[in-house]
Amino acid sequence: MSKKYNISVEATLEVIGGKWKPVILCHLIHGKKRTGELKRLIPKITQKMLTQQLRELEHDGIINRIVYNQVPPKVEYELSEYGDSLREILHSLCLWGEHHIERTYGNSKDYLEDSVLNQ
Amino acid sequence: MSKKYNISVEATLEVIGGKWKPVILCHLIHGKKRTGELKRLIPKITQKMLTQQLRELEHDGIINRIVYNQVPPKVEYELSEYGDSLREILHSLCLWGEHHIERTYGNSKDYLEDSVLNQ
DNA sequence: TCCTTTAGTTACTAAAAAGTACCTACATTA
DNA sequence: TAATGTAGGTACTTTTTAGTAACTAAAGGA
């Protein structure tokens, strides 16, 4: 009848899978971000994909969308309380990536953009 | 010049991103599996995708491919020592999925296939 | 001899994901 | 009056990803 998962990780992937969602969320674990900030932090993402992914994350209760009623518009995104339950996982995913880059290339400085995230 | 990541999680996604890899790996954290076992555990995967994903994981050093020189062929896959560094992350991803299913549907039994993985 | 079994390959097709380019709203400021 | 800045929407195209179906190898057994 109802939708079945063969293994629970499939449910996780429905929510945070894909090319952009983990990236967006890894930025949000460092705090609230405006739309434009996210675009700057993720230079290769298009407006369309950014909005689309943010909408889905909001729909799944992972992030909050905070709209300030002003012109020009100001919108901020943050991890919701529920999304915060992903914090450790997201952090581990970032950490593993750093280790992997080092293992693969010998160092991470030359292959990883400097940013608040990679200290 | 050389390839750059804007954030380290991108490197992680290159290795374990996509629709099938986390599923395959979550099965392998419970031990060595033959090709046919994996096909049975992941009913919706096709032979082609299974082989393709396994090859990539092997190439990235995440899994070992163990070939027994016999006919009909017998091949087993297991997490490599390096792949084992993903064990905790994979486990957390599964756990989060279970919580998410419960939060979303009220219970997990009706939405999650019974298997060794979901006790 | 021919079927079975297991793991895998390949050419082709279909579907899903992502990219492009252009459009909107509207208060503020020059 | 016209340009600016910010967030977002949309139709269309391209690219990527995945699925389909038919194929191979080779030992053992009927």
PDB file of C-alpha atoms (C1' of nucleotides) in Angstrom:
ATOM      1  CA  MET A   1       0.000   0.000   0.000  1.00  0.00           C
ATOM      2  CA  SER A   2       1.872   2.873   1.446  1.00  0.00           C
ATOM      3  CA  LYS A   3       5.346   3.822   0.485  1.00  0.00           C
ATOM      4  CA  LYS A   4       8.020   1.574   1.795  1.00  0.00           C
ATOM      5  CA  TYR A   5      11.673   2.065   2.267  1.00  0.00           C
ATOM      6  CA  ASN A   6      13.967  -0.902   2.044  1.00  0.00           C
ATOM      7  CA  ILE A   7      16.409   0.718   4.364  1.00  0.00           C
ATOM      8  CA  SER A   8      16.033   3.777   6.481  1.00  0.00           C
ATOM      9  CA  VAL A   9      18.842   5.707   4.868  1.00  0.00           C
ATOM     10  CA  GLU A  10      16.583   6.091   1.844  1.00  0.00           C
ATOM     11  CA  ALA A  11      14.360   8.337   3.921  1.00  0.00           C
ATOM     12  CA  THR A  12      17.358  10.431   4.852  1.00  0.00           C
ATOM     13  CA  LEU A  13      18.376  10.754   1.232  1.00  0.00           C
ATOM     14  CA  GLU A  14      14.909  11.928   0.270  1.00  0.00           C
ATOM     15  CA  VAL A  15      15.391  14.852   2.601  1.00  0.00           C
ATOM     16  CA  ILE A  16      19.070  15.751   2.356  1.00  0.00           C
ATOM     17  CA  GLY A  17      20.166  13.893  -0.749  1.00  0.00           C
ATOM     18  CA  GLY A  18      21.203  15.445  -4.013  1.00  0.00           C
ATOM     19  CA  LYS A  19      23.903  17.712  -5.258  1.00  0.00           C
ATOM     20  CA  TRP A  20      23.098  20.873  -3.370  1.00  0.00           C
ATOM     21  CA  LYS A  21      21.254  20.178  -0.146  1.00  0.00           C
ATOM     22  CA  PRO A  22      24.201  18.968   1.911  1.00  0.00           C
ATOM     23  CA  VAL A  23      26.200  21.959   0.712  1.00  0.00           C
ATOM     24  CA  ILE A  24      23.473  24.415   1.637  1.00  0.00           C
ATOM     25  CA  LEU A  25      22.963  22.781   5.009  1.00  0.00           C
ATOM     26  CA  CYS A  26      26.666  22.715   5.782  1.00  0.00           C
ATOM     27  CA  HIS A  27      26.674  26.470   5.341  1.00  0.00           C
ATOM     28  CA  LEU A  28      23.616  26.882   7.517  1.00  0.00           C
ATOM     29  CA  ILE A  29      25.168  25.028  10.438  1.00  0.00           C
ATOM     30  CA  HIS A  30      27.317  28.122  10.839  1.00  0.00           C
ATOM     31  CA  GLY A  31      24.270  30.295  11.307  1.00  0.00           C
ATOM     32  CA  LYS A  32      21.485  32.165   9.608  1.00  0.00           C
ATOM     33  CA  LYS A  33      22.206  33.254   6.039  1.00  0.00           C
ATOM     34  CA  ARG A  34      20.557  35.591   3.583  1.00  0.00           C
ATOM     35  CA  THR A  35      19.776  34.342   0.093  1.00  0.00           C
ATOM     36  CA  GLY A  36      22.534  36.436  -1.417  1.00  0.00           C
ATOM     37  CA  GLU A  37      25.052  35.176   1.106  1.00  0.00           C
ATOM     38  CA  LEU A  38      24.269  31.603   0.157  1.00  0.00           C
ATOM     39  CA  LYS A  39      24.690  32.459  -3.501  1.00  0.00           C
ATOM     40  CA  ARG A  40      28.064  33.945  -2.741  1.00  0.00           C
ATOM     41  CA  LEU A  41      29.097  30.984  -0.602  1.00  0.00           C
ATOM     42  CA  ILE A  42      28.006  28.541  -3.304  1.00  0.00           C
ATOM     43  CA  PRO A  43      29.143  30.313  -6.466  1.00  0.00           C
ATOM     44  CA  LYS A  44      28.202  27.535  -8.872  1.00  0.00           C
ATOM     45  CA  ILE A  45      24.601  27.247  -7.777  1.00  0.00           C
ATOM     46  CA  THR A  46      21.982  28.992  -9.858  1.00  0.00           C
ATOM     47  CA  GLN A  47      19.223  31.118  -8.434  1.00  0.00           C
ATOM     48  CA  LYS A  48      16.744  28.535  -9.576  1.00  0.00           C
ATOM     49  CA  MET A  49      18.431  25.597  -7.899  1.00  0.00           C
ATOM     50  CA  LEU A  50      19.047  27.548  -4.727  1.00  0.00           C
ATOM     51  CA  THR A  51      15.422  28.556  -4.355  1.00  0.00           C
ATOM     52  CA  GLN A  52      14.197  25.124  -5.318  1.00  0.00           C
ATOM     53  CA  GLN A  53      16.361  23.322  -2.795  1.00  0.00           C
ATOM     54  CA  LEU A  54      15.550  25.825  -0.072  1.00  0.00           C
ATOM     55  CA  ARG A  55      11.846  25.350  -0.695  1.00  0.00           C
ATOM     56  CA  GLU A  56      12.181  21.594  -0.385  1.00  0.00           C
ATOM     57  CA  LEU A  57      14.203  21.836   2.790  1.00  0.00           C
ATOM     58  CA  GLU A  58      11.640  24.210   4.209  1.00  0.00           C
ATOM     59  CA  HIS A  59       8.829  21.878   3.205  1.00  0.00           C
ATOM     60  CA  ASP A  60      10.527  19.021   5.008  1.00  0.00           C
ATOM     61  CA  GLY A  61      10.903  21.127   8.131  1.00  0.00           C
ATOM     62  CA  ILE A  62      14.679  21.228   8.023  1.00  0.00           C
ATOM     63  CA  ILE A  63      15.060  24.977   7.641  1.00  0.00           C
ATOM     64  CA  ASN A  64      13.121  28.104   8.544  1.00  0.00           C
ATOM     65  CA  ARG A  65      12.515  30.860   6.045  1.00  0.00           C
ATOM     66  CA  ILE A  66      12.465  34.268   7.662  1.00  0.00           C
ATOM     67  CA  VAL A  67      10.962  37.018   5.548  1.00  0.00           C
ATOM     68  CA  TYR A  68      11.487  40.637   6.515  1.00  0.00           C
ATOM     69  CA  ASN A  69       8.724  42.791   5.194  1.00  0.00           C
ATOM     70  CA  GLN A  70      10.857  45.407   3.482  1.00  0.00           C
ATOM     71  CA  VAL A  71      11.974  46.584   0.082  1.00  0.00           C
ATOM     72  CA  PRO A  72      14.285  45.505  -1.417  1.00  0.00           C
ATOM     73  CA  PRO A  73      13.361  42.131   0.033  1.00  0.00           C
ATOM     74  CA  LYS A  74      15.349  40.474   2.771  1.00  0.00           C
ATOM     75  CA  VAL A  75      14.995  36.776   3.454  1.00  0.00           C
ATOM     76  CA  GLU A  76      17.039  34.672   5.791  1.00  0.00           C
ATOM     77  CA  TYR A  77      17.362  30.933   6.116  1.00  0.00           C
ATOM     78  CA  GLU A  78      18.353  28.993   9.188  1.00  0.00           C
ATOM     79  CA  LEU A  79      18.359  25.420  10.403  1.00  0.00           C
ATOM     80  CA  SER A  80      15.087  24.691  12.156  1.00  0.00           C
ATOM     81  CA  GLU A  81      15.031  22.919  15.480  1.00  0.00           C
ATOM     82  CA  TYR A  82      14.438  19.696  13.583  1.00  0.00           C
ATOM     83  CA  GLY A  83      17.170  20.489  11.105  1.00  0.00           C
ATOM     84  CA  ASP A  84      19.479  20.920  14.023  1.00  0.00           C
ATOM     85  CA  SER A  85      19.253  17.175  14.567  1.00  0.00           C
ATOM     86  CA  LEU A  86      21.364  16.905  11.412  1.00  0.00           C
ATOM     87  CA  ARG A  87      24.097  19.145  12.727  1.00  0.00           C
ATOM     88  CA  GLU A  88      26.446  16.393  13.849  1.00  0.00           C
ATOM     89  CA  ILE A  89      25.975  14.397  10.677  1.00  0.00           C
ATOM     90  CA  LEU A  90      26.645  17.445   8.516  1.00  0.00           C
ATOM     91  CA  HIS A  91      29.715  18.286  10.501  1.00  0.00           C
ATOM     92  CA  SER A  92      31.011  14.731  10.170  1.00  0.00           C
ATOM     93  CA  LEU A  93      30.402  14.816   6.436  1.00  0.00           C
ATOM     94  CA  CYS A  94      32.483  17.980   6.139  1.00  0.00           C
ATOM     95  CA  LEU A  95      35.225  16.571   8.298  1.00  0.00           C
ATOM     96  CA  TRP A  96      35.384  13.360   6.320  1.00  0.00           C
ATOM     97  CA  GLY A  97      35.625  15.389   3.134  1.00  0.00           C
ATOM     98  CA  GLU A  98      38.611  17.263   4.476  1.00  0.00           C
ATOM     99  CA  HIS A  99      40.335  14.053   5.421  1.00  0.00           C
ATOM    100  CA  HIS A 100      39.536  12.625   2.030  1.00  0.00           C
ATOM    101  CA  ILE A 101      40.969  15.612   0.201  1.00  0.00           C
ATOM    102  CA  GLU A 102      44.132  15.344   2.227  1.00  0.00           C
ATOM    103  CA  ARG A 103      44.378  11.641   1.631  1.00  0.00           C
ATOM    104  CA  THR A 104      43.773  12.096  -2.086  1.00  0.00           C
ATOM    105  CA  TYR A 105      45.810  15.198  -2.834  1.00  0.00           C
ATOM    106  CA  GLY A 106      48.249  15.321   0.042  1.00  0.00           C
ATOM    107  CA  ASN A 107      46.987  18.625   1.317  1.00  0.00           C
ATOM    108  CA  SER A 108      43.680  20.376   1.527  1.00  0.00           C
ATOM    109  CA  LYS A 109      44.754  24.019   1.239  1.00  0.00           C
ATOM    110  CA  ASP A 110      45.266  23.829  -2.521  1.00  0.00           C
ATOM    111  CA  TYR A 111      42.015  22.104  -3.249  1.00  0.00           C
ATOM    112  CA  LEU A 112      39.645  23.672  -0.804  1.00  0.00           C
ATOM    113  CA  GLU A 113      38.397  27.229  -1.021  1.00  0.00           C
ATOM    114  CA  ASP A 114      39.279  29.252   2.037  1.00  0.00           C
ATOM    115  CA  SER A 115      36.206  30.073   4.004  1.00  0.00           C
ATOM    116  CA  VAL A 116      34.832  30.210   7.475  1.00  0.00           C
ATOM    117  CA  LEU A 117      34.103  26.562   7.172  1.00  0.00           C
ATOM    118  CA  ASN A 118      37.528  25.197   6.726  1.00  0.00           C
ATOM    119  CA  GLN A 119      39.655  26.366   9.542  1.00  0.00           C
TER     120      GLN A 119
ATOM    121  CA  MET B   1      44.280  25.432 -11.824  1.00  0.00           C
ATOM    122  CA  SER B   2      43.564  22.239 -10.061  1.00  0.00           C
ATOM    123  CA  LYS B   3      40.156  21.271  -8.975  1.00  0.00           C
ATOM    124  CA  LYS B   4      38.817  23.196  -6.056  1.00  0.00           C
ATOM    125  CA  TYR B   5      36.032  22.491  -3.677  1.00  0.00           C
ATOM    126  CA  ASN B   6      34.164  25.356  -2.159  1.00  0.00           C
ATOM    127  CA  ILE B   7      33.360  23.326   0.877  1.00  0.00           C
ATOM    128  CA  SER B   8      34.732  20.009   1.972  1.00  0.00           C
ATOM    129  CA  VAL B   9      31.421  18.212   1.957  1.00  0.00           C
ATOM    130  CA  GLU B  10      31.568  18.352  -1.838  1.00  0.00           C
ATOM    131  CA  ALA B  11      34.468  15.934  -1.710  1.00  0.00           C
ATOM    132  CA  THR B  12      32.425  13.597   0.438  1.00  0.00           C
ATOM    133  CA  LEU B  13      29.531  13.747  -1.989  1.00  0.00           C
ATOM    134  CA  GLU B  14      31.811  12.876  -4.880  1.00  0.00           C
ATOM    135  CA  VAL B  15      32.596   9.631  -3.133  1.00  0.00           C
ATOM    136  CA  ILE B  16      29.384   8.624  -1.394  1.00  0.00           C
ATOM    137  CA  GLY B  17      26.809  10.854  -3.049  1.00  0.00           C
ATOM    138  CA  GLY B  18      24.047   9.723  -5.337  1.00  0.00           C
ATOM    139  CA  LYS B  19      21.018   7.540  -5.151  1.00  0.00           C
ATOM    140  CA  TRP B  20      22.618   4.180  -4.512  1.00  0.00           C
ATOM    141  CA  LYS B  21      25.977   4.503  -2.828  1.00  0.00           C
ATOM    142  CA  PRO B  22      24.752   5.287   0.677  1.00  0.00           C
ATOM    143  CA  VAL B  23      22.287   2.399   0.409  1.00  0.00           C
ATOM    144  CA  ILE B  24      24.956  -0.043  -0.722  1.00  0.00           C
ATOM    145  CA  LEU B  25      27.342   1.130   1.967  1.00  0.00           C
ATOM    146  CA  CYS B  26      24.712   0.919   4.684  1.00  0.00           C
ATOM    147  CA  HIS B  27      24.302  -2.725   3.806  1.00  0.00           C
ATOM    148  CA  LEU B  28      28.015  -3.322   3.797  1.00  0.00           C
ATOM    149  CA  ILE B  29      28.480  -1.957   7.304  1.00  0.00           C
ATOM    150  CA  HIS B  30      26.776  -5.166   8.406  1.00  0.00           C
ATOM    151  CA  GLY B  31      29.443  -7.253   6.764  1.00  0.00           C
ATOM    152  CA  LYS B  32      30.728  -8.730   3.542  1.00  0.00           C
ATOM    153  CA  LYS B  33      28.086  -9.347   0.900  1.00  0.00           C
ATOM    154  CA  ARG B  34      27.957 -11.236  -2.362  1.00  0.00           C
ATOM    155  CA  THR B  35      26.700  -9.466  -5.478  1.00  0.00           C
ATOM    156  CA  GLY B  36      23.489 -11.452  -5.444  1.00  0.00           C
ATOM    157  CA  GLU B  37      22.874 -10.674  -1.799  1.00  0.00           C
ATOM    158  CA  LEU B  38      23.138  -6.989  -2.498  1.00  0.00           C
ATOM    159  CA  LYS B  39      20.715  -7.328  -5.383  1.00  0.00           C
ATOM    160  CA  ARG B  40      18.273  -9.045  -3.073  1.00  0.00           C
ATOM    161  CA  LEU B  41      18.755  -6.466  -0.321  1.00  0.00           C
ATOM    162  CA  ILE B  42      18.253  -3.625  -2.787  1.00  0.00           C
ATOM    163  CA  PRO B  43      15.458  -4.975  -4.977  1.00  0.00           C
ATOM    164  CA  LYS B  44      15.018  -1.855  -7.064  1.00  0.00           C
ATOM    165  CA  ILE B  45      18.618  -1.565  -8.162  1.00  0.00           C
ATOM    166  CA  THR B  46      19.527  -2.899 -11.569  1.00  0.00           C
ATOM    167  CA  GLN B  47      22.513  -5.080 -12.254  1.00  0.00           C
ATOM    168  CA  LYS B  48      24.037  -2.267 -14.227  1.00  0.00           C
ATOM    169  CA  MET B  49      23.720   0.351 -11.511  1.00  0.00           C
ATOM    170  CA  LEU B  50      24.907  -2.052  -8.842  1.00  0.00           C
ATOM    171  CA  THR B  51      28.052  -2.938 -10.733  1.00  0.00           C
ATOM    172  CA  GLN B  52      28.659   0.646 -11.733  1.00  0.00           C
ATOM    173  CA  GLN B  53      28.374   1.983  -8.202  1.00  0.00           C
ATOM    174  CA  LEU B  54      30.472  -0.842  -6.778  1.00  0.00           C
ATOM    175  CA  ARG B  55      33.195  -0.124  -9.313  1.00  0.00           C
ATOM    176  CA  GLU B  56      33.268   3.543  -8.344  1.00  0.00           C
ATOM    177  CA  LEU B  57      33.359   2.768  -4.642  1.00  0.00           C
ATOM    178  CA  GLU B  58      36.172   0.323  -5.257  1.00  0.00           C
ATOM    179  CA  HIS B  59      38.035   2.889  -7.327  1.00  0.00           C
ATOM    180  CA  ASP B  60      37.775   5.389  -4.484  1.00  0.00           C
ATOM    181  CA  GLY B  61      39.126   2.850  -2.038  1.00  0.00           C
ATOM    182  CA  ILE B  62      35.944   2.595  -0.015  1.00  0.00           C
ATOM    183  CA  ILE B  63      35.259  -1.072  -0.640  1.00  0.00           C
ATOM    184  CA  ASN B  64      37.227  -4.200  -1.447  1.00  0.00           C
ATOM    185  CA  ARG B  65      36.201  -6.549  -4.202  1.00  0.00           C
ATOM    186  CA  ILE B  66      37.009 -10.133  -3.401  1.00  0.00           C
ATOM    187  CA  VAL B  67      36.939 -12.485  -6.364  1.00  0.00           C
ATOM    188  CA  TYR B  68      36.896 -16.236  -5.807  1.00  0.00           C
ATOM    189  CA  ASN B  69      38.327 -18.032  -8.745  1.00  0.00           C
ATOM    190  CA  GLN B  70      35.504 -20.471  -9.316  1.00  0.00           C
ATOM    191  CA  VAL B  71      32.616 -21.173 -11.635  1.00  0.00           C
ATOM    192  CA  PRO B  72      29.923 -20.025 -11.393  1.00  0.00           C
ATOM    193  CA  PRO B  73      31.631 -16.858 -10.256  1.00  0.00           C
ATOM    194  CA  LYS B  74      31.614 -15.710  -6.652  1.00  0.00           C
ATOM    195  CA  VAL B  75      32.423 -12.140  -5.779  1.00  0.00           C
ATOM    196  CA  GLU B  76      32.138 -10.477  -2.420  1.00  0.00           C
ATOM    197  CA  TYR B  77      32.237  -6.842  -1.434  1.00  0.00           C
ATOM    198  CA  GLU B  78      33.228  -5.410   1.898  1.00  0.00           C
ATOM    199  CA  LEU B  79      34.051  -2.042   3.390  1.00  0.00           C
ATOM    200  CA  SER B  80      37.766  -1.420   3.099  1.00  0.00           C
ATOM    201  CA  GLU B  81      39.754  -0.135   6.018  1.00  0.00           C
ATOM    202  CA  TYR B  82      39.335   3.347   4.606  1.00  0.00           C
ATOM    203  CA  GLY B  83      35.654   2.798   3.999  1.00  0.00           C
ATOM    204  CA  ASP B  84      35.362   1.842   7.612  1.00  0.00           C
ATOM    205  CA  SER B  85      36.019   5.474   8.469  1.00  0.00           C
ATOM    206  CA  LEU B  86      32.523   6.106   7.121  1.00  0.00           C
ATOM    207  CA  ARG B  87      30.893   3.583   9.409  1.00  0.00           C
ATOM    208  CA  GLU B  88      29.705   6.041  12.027  1.00  0.00           C
ATOM    209  CA  ILE B  89      28.392   8.489   9.463  1.00  0.00           C
ATOM    210  CA  LEU B  90      26.497   5.750   7.654  1.00  0.00           C
ATOM    211  CA  HIS B  91      25.053   4.497  10.872  1.00  0.00           C
ATOM    212  CA  SER B  92      23.941   7.997  11.833  1.00  0.00           C
ATOM    213  CA  LEU B  93      22.336   8.474   8.436  1.00  0.00           C
ATOM    214  CA  CYS B  94      20.312   5.303   8.919  1.00  0.00           C
ATOM    215  CA  LEU B  95      19.318   6.269  12.421  1.00  0.00           C
ATOM    216  CA  TRP B  96      18.225   9.709  11.346  1.00  0.00           C
ATOM    217  CA  GLY B  97      16.147   8.146   8.591  1.00  0.00           C
ATOM    218  CA  GLU B  98      14.337   5.965  11.102  1.00  0.00           C
ATOM    219  CA  HIS B  99      13.592   8.941  13.294  1.00  0.00           C
ATOM    220  CA  HIS B 100      12.409  10.859  10.280  1.00  0.00           C
ATOM    221  CA  ILE B 101      10.071   8.093   9.166  1.00  0.00           C
ATOM    222  CA  GLU B 102       8.608   7.933  12.649  1.00  0.00           C
ATOM    223  CA  ARG B 103       8.222  11.670  12.807  1.00  0.00           C
ATOM    224  CA  THR B 104       6.615  11.770   9.386  1.00  0.00           C
ATOM    225  CA  TYR B 105       4.386   8.725   9.472  1.00  0.00           C
ATOM    226  CA  GLY B 106       3.974   8.076  13.169  1.00  0.00           C
ATOM    227  CA  ASN B 107       5.588   4.682  13.039  1.00  0.00           C
ATOM    228  CA  SER B 108       8.375   3.074  11.126  1.00  0.00           C
ATOM    229  CA  LYS B 109       7.166  -0.551  10.967  1.00  0.00           C
ATOM    230  CA  ASP B 110       4.638   0.142   8.215  1.00  0.00           C
ATOM    231  CA  TYR B 111       6.991   2.119   6.062  1.00  0.00           C
ATOM    232  CA  LEU B 112      10.261   0.324   6.482  1.00  0.00           C
ATOM    233  CA  GLU B 113      10.997  -3.112   5.115  1.00  0.00           C
ATOM    234  CA  ASP B 114      11.898  -5.567   7.809  1.00  0.00           C
ATOM    235  CA  SER B 115      15.513  -6.544   7.577  1.00  0.00           C
ATOM    236  CA  VAL B 116      18.573  -7.119   9.642  1.00  0.00           C
ATOM    237  CA  LEU B 117      19.209  -3.435   9.434  1.00  0.00           C
ATOM    238  CA  ASN B 118      16.203  -2.111  11.193  1.00  0.00           C
ATOM    239  CA  GLN B 119      15.999  -3.668  14.585  1.00  0.00           C
TER     240      GLN B 119
ATOM    241  C1'  DT C   1      24.582 -31.724 -25.940  1.00  0.00           C
ATOM    242  C1'  DC C   2      22.225 -28.323 -23.617  1.00  0.00           C
ATOM    243  C1'  DC C   3      20.654 -26.115 -19.469  1.00  0.00           C
ATOM    244  C1'  DT C   4      21.810 -23.877 -15.090  1.00  0.00           C
ATOM    245  C1'  DT C   5      24.158 -20.632 -12.300  1.00  0.00           C
ATOM    246  C1'  DT C   6      26.586 -16.121 -11.243  1.00  0.00           C
ATOM    247  C1'  DA C   7      28.644 -11.846 -12.290  1.00  0.00           C
ATOM    248  C1'  DG C   8      29.275  -8.795 -15.545  1.00  0.00           C
ATOM    249  C1'  DT C   9      29.137  -5.927 -20.134  1.00  0.00           C
ATOM    250  C1'  DT C  10      27.088  -3.099 -23.735  1.00  0.00           C
ATOM    251  C1'  DA C  11      24.173  -0.329 -26.952  1.00  0.00           C
ATOM    252  C1'  DC C  12      20.227   2.000 -26.747  1.00  0.00           C
ATOM    253  C1'  DT C  13      16.351   4.599 -24.632  1.00  0.00           C
ATOM    254  C1'  DA C  14      13.856   7.091 -21.065  1.00  0.00           C
ATOM    255  C1'  DA C  15      13.487   9.918 -17.208  1.00  0.00           C
ATOM    256  C1'  DA C  16      15.202  13.084 -13.873  1.00  0.00           C
ATOM    257  C1'  DA C  17      18.082  16.812 -12.634  1.00  0.00           C
ATOM    258  C1'  DA C  18      20.169  20.936 -13.634  1.00  0.00           C
ATOM    259  C1'  DG C  19      21.277  25.080 -16.503  1.00  0.00           C
ATOM    260  C1'  DT C  20      19.949  29.309 -19.352  1.00  0.00           C
ATOM    261  C1'  DA C  21      17.829  33.348 -20.213  1.00  0.00           C
ATOM    262  C1'  DC C  22      14.570  36.364 -19.350  1.00  0.00           C
ATOM    263  C1'  DC C  23      10.694  38.177 -16.455  1.00  0.00           C
ATOM    264  C1'  DT C  24       8.314  40.280 -11.984  1.00  0.00           C
ATOM    265  C1'  DA C  25       7.745  43.352  -7.772  1.00  0.00           C
ATOM    266  C1'  DC C  26       8.530  47.751  -5.490  1.00  0.00           C
ATOM    267  C1'  DA C  27      10.566  51.201  -2.146  1.00  0.00           C
ATOM    268  C1'  DT C  28      14.509  54.068  -2.360  1.00  0.00           C
ATOM    269  C1'  DT C  29      17.652  57.136  -4.379  1.00  0.00           C
ATOM    270  C1'  DA C  30      19.895  59.903  -7.940  1.00  0.00           C
TER     271       DA C  30
ATOM    272  C1'  DT D   1      11.663  59.714 -14.388  1.00  0.00           C
ATOM    273  C1'  DA D   2      14.745  56.137 -14.466  1.00  0.00           C
ATOM    274  C1'  DA D   3      18.065  53.149 -12.386  1.00  0.00           C
ATOM    275  C1'  DT D   4      19.234  50.172  -8.234  1.00  0.00           C
ATOM    276  C1'  DG D   5      18.958  46.241  -5.276  1.00  0.00           C
ATOM    277  C1'  DT D   6      16.957  41.757  -3.643  1.00  0.00           C
ATOM    278  C1'  DA D   7      14.404  37.589  -3.957  1.00  0.00           C
ATOM    279  C1'  DG D   8      12.106  34.851  -6.787  1.00  0.00           C
ATOM    280  C1'  DG D   9       9.336  32.858 -10.843  1.00  0.00           C
ATOM    281  C1'  DT D  10       9.072  30.450 -15.499  1.00  0.00           C
ATOM    282  C1'  DA D  11       9.513  28.303 -20.182  1.00  0.00           C
ATOM    283  C1'  DC D  12      12.681  25.955 -22.500  1.00  0.00           C
ATOM    284  C1'  DT D  13      16.960  23.295 -23.391  1.00  0.00           C
ATOM    285  C1'  DT D  14      20.826  20.518 -22.139  1.00  0.00           C
ATOM    286  C1'  DT D  15      23.142  17.254 -19.400  1.00  0.00           C
ATOM    287  C1'  DT D  16      23.312  13.663 -16.361  1.00  0.00           C
ATOM    288  C1'  DT D  17      21.596   9.666 -14.503  1.00  0.00           C
ATOM    289  C1'  DA D  18      19.207   5.558 -14.680  1.00  0.00           C
ATOM    290  C1'  DG D  19      16.563   1.736 -16.895  1.00  0.00           C
ATOM    291  C1'  DT D  20      15.955  -1.996 -20.584  1.00  0.00           C
ATOM    292  C1'  DA D  21      17.080  -5.841 -22.933  1.00  0.00           C
ATOM    293  C1'  DA D  22      20.027  -8.723 -24.919  1.00  0.00           C
ATOM    294  C1'  DC D  23      24.699 -10.604 -24.625  1.00  0.00           C
ATOM    295  C1'  DT D  24      29.182 -13.190 -22.630  1.00  0.00           C
ATOM    296  C1'  DA D  25      31.972 -16.736 -19.927  1.00  0.00           C
ATOM    297  C1'  DA D  26      32.670 -21.317 -18.127  1.00  0.00           C
ATOM    298  C1'  DA D  27      32.208 -25.455 -14.979  1.00  0.00           C
ATOM    299  C1'  DG D  28      28.948 -28.838 -13.561  1.00  0.00           C
ATOM    300  C1'  DG D  29      25.074 -31.716 -14.075  1.00  0.00           C
ATOM    301  C1'  DA D  30      20.947 -33.928 -16.447  1.00  0.00           C
TER     302       DA D  30
END
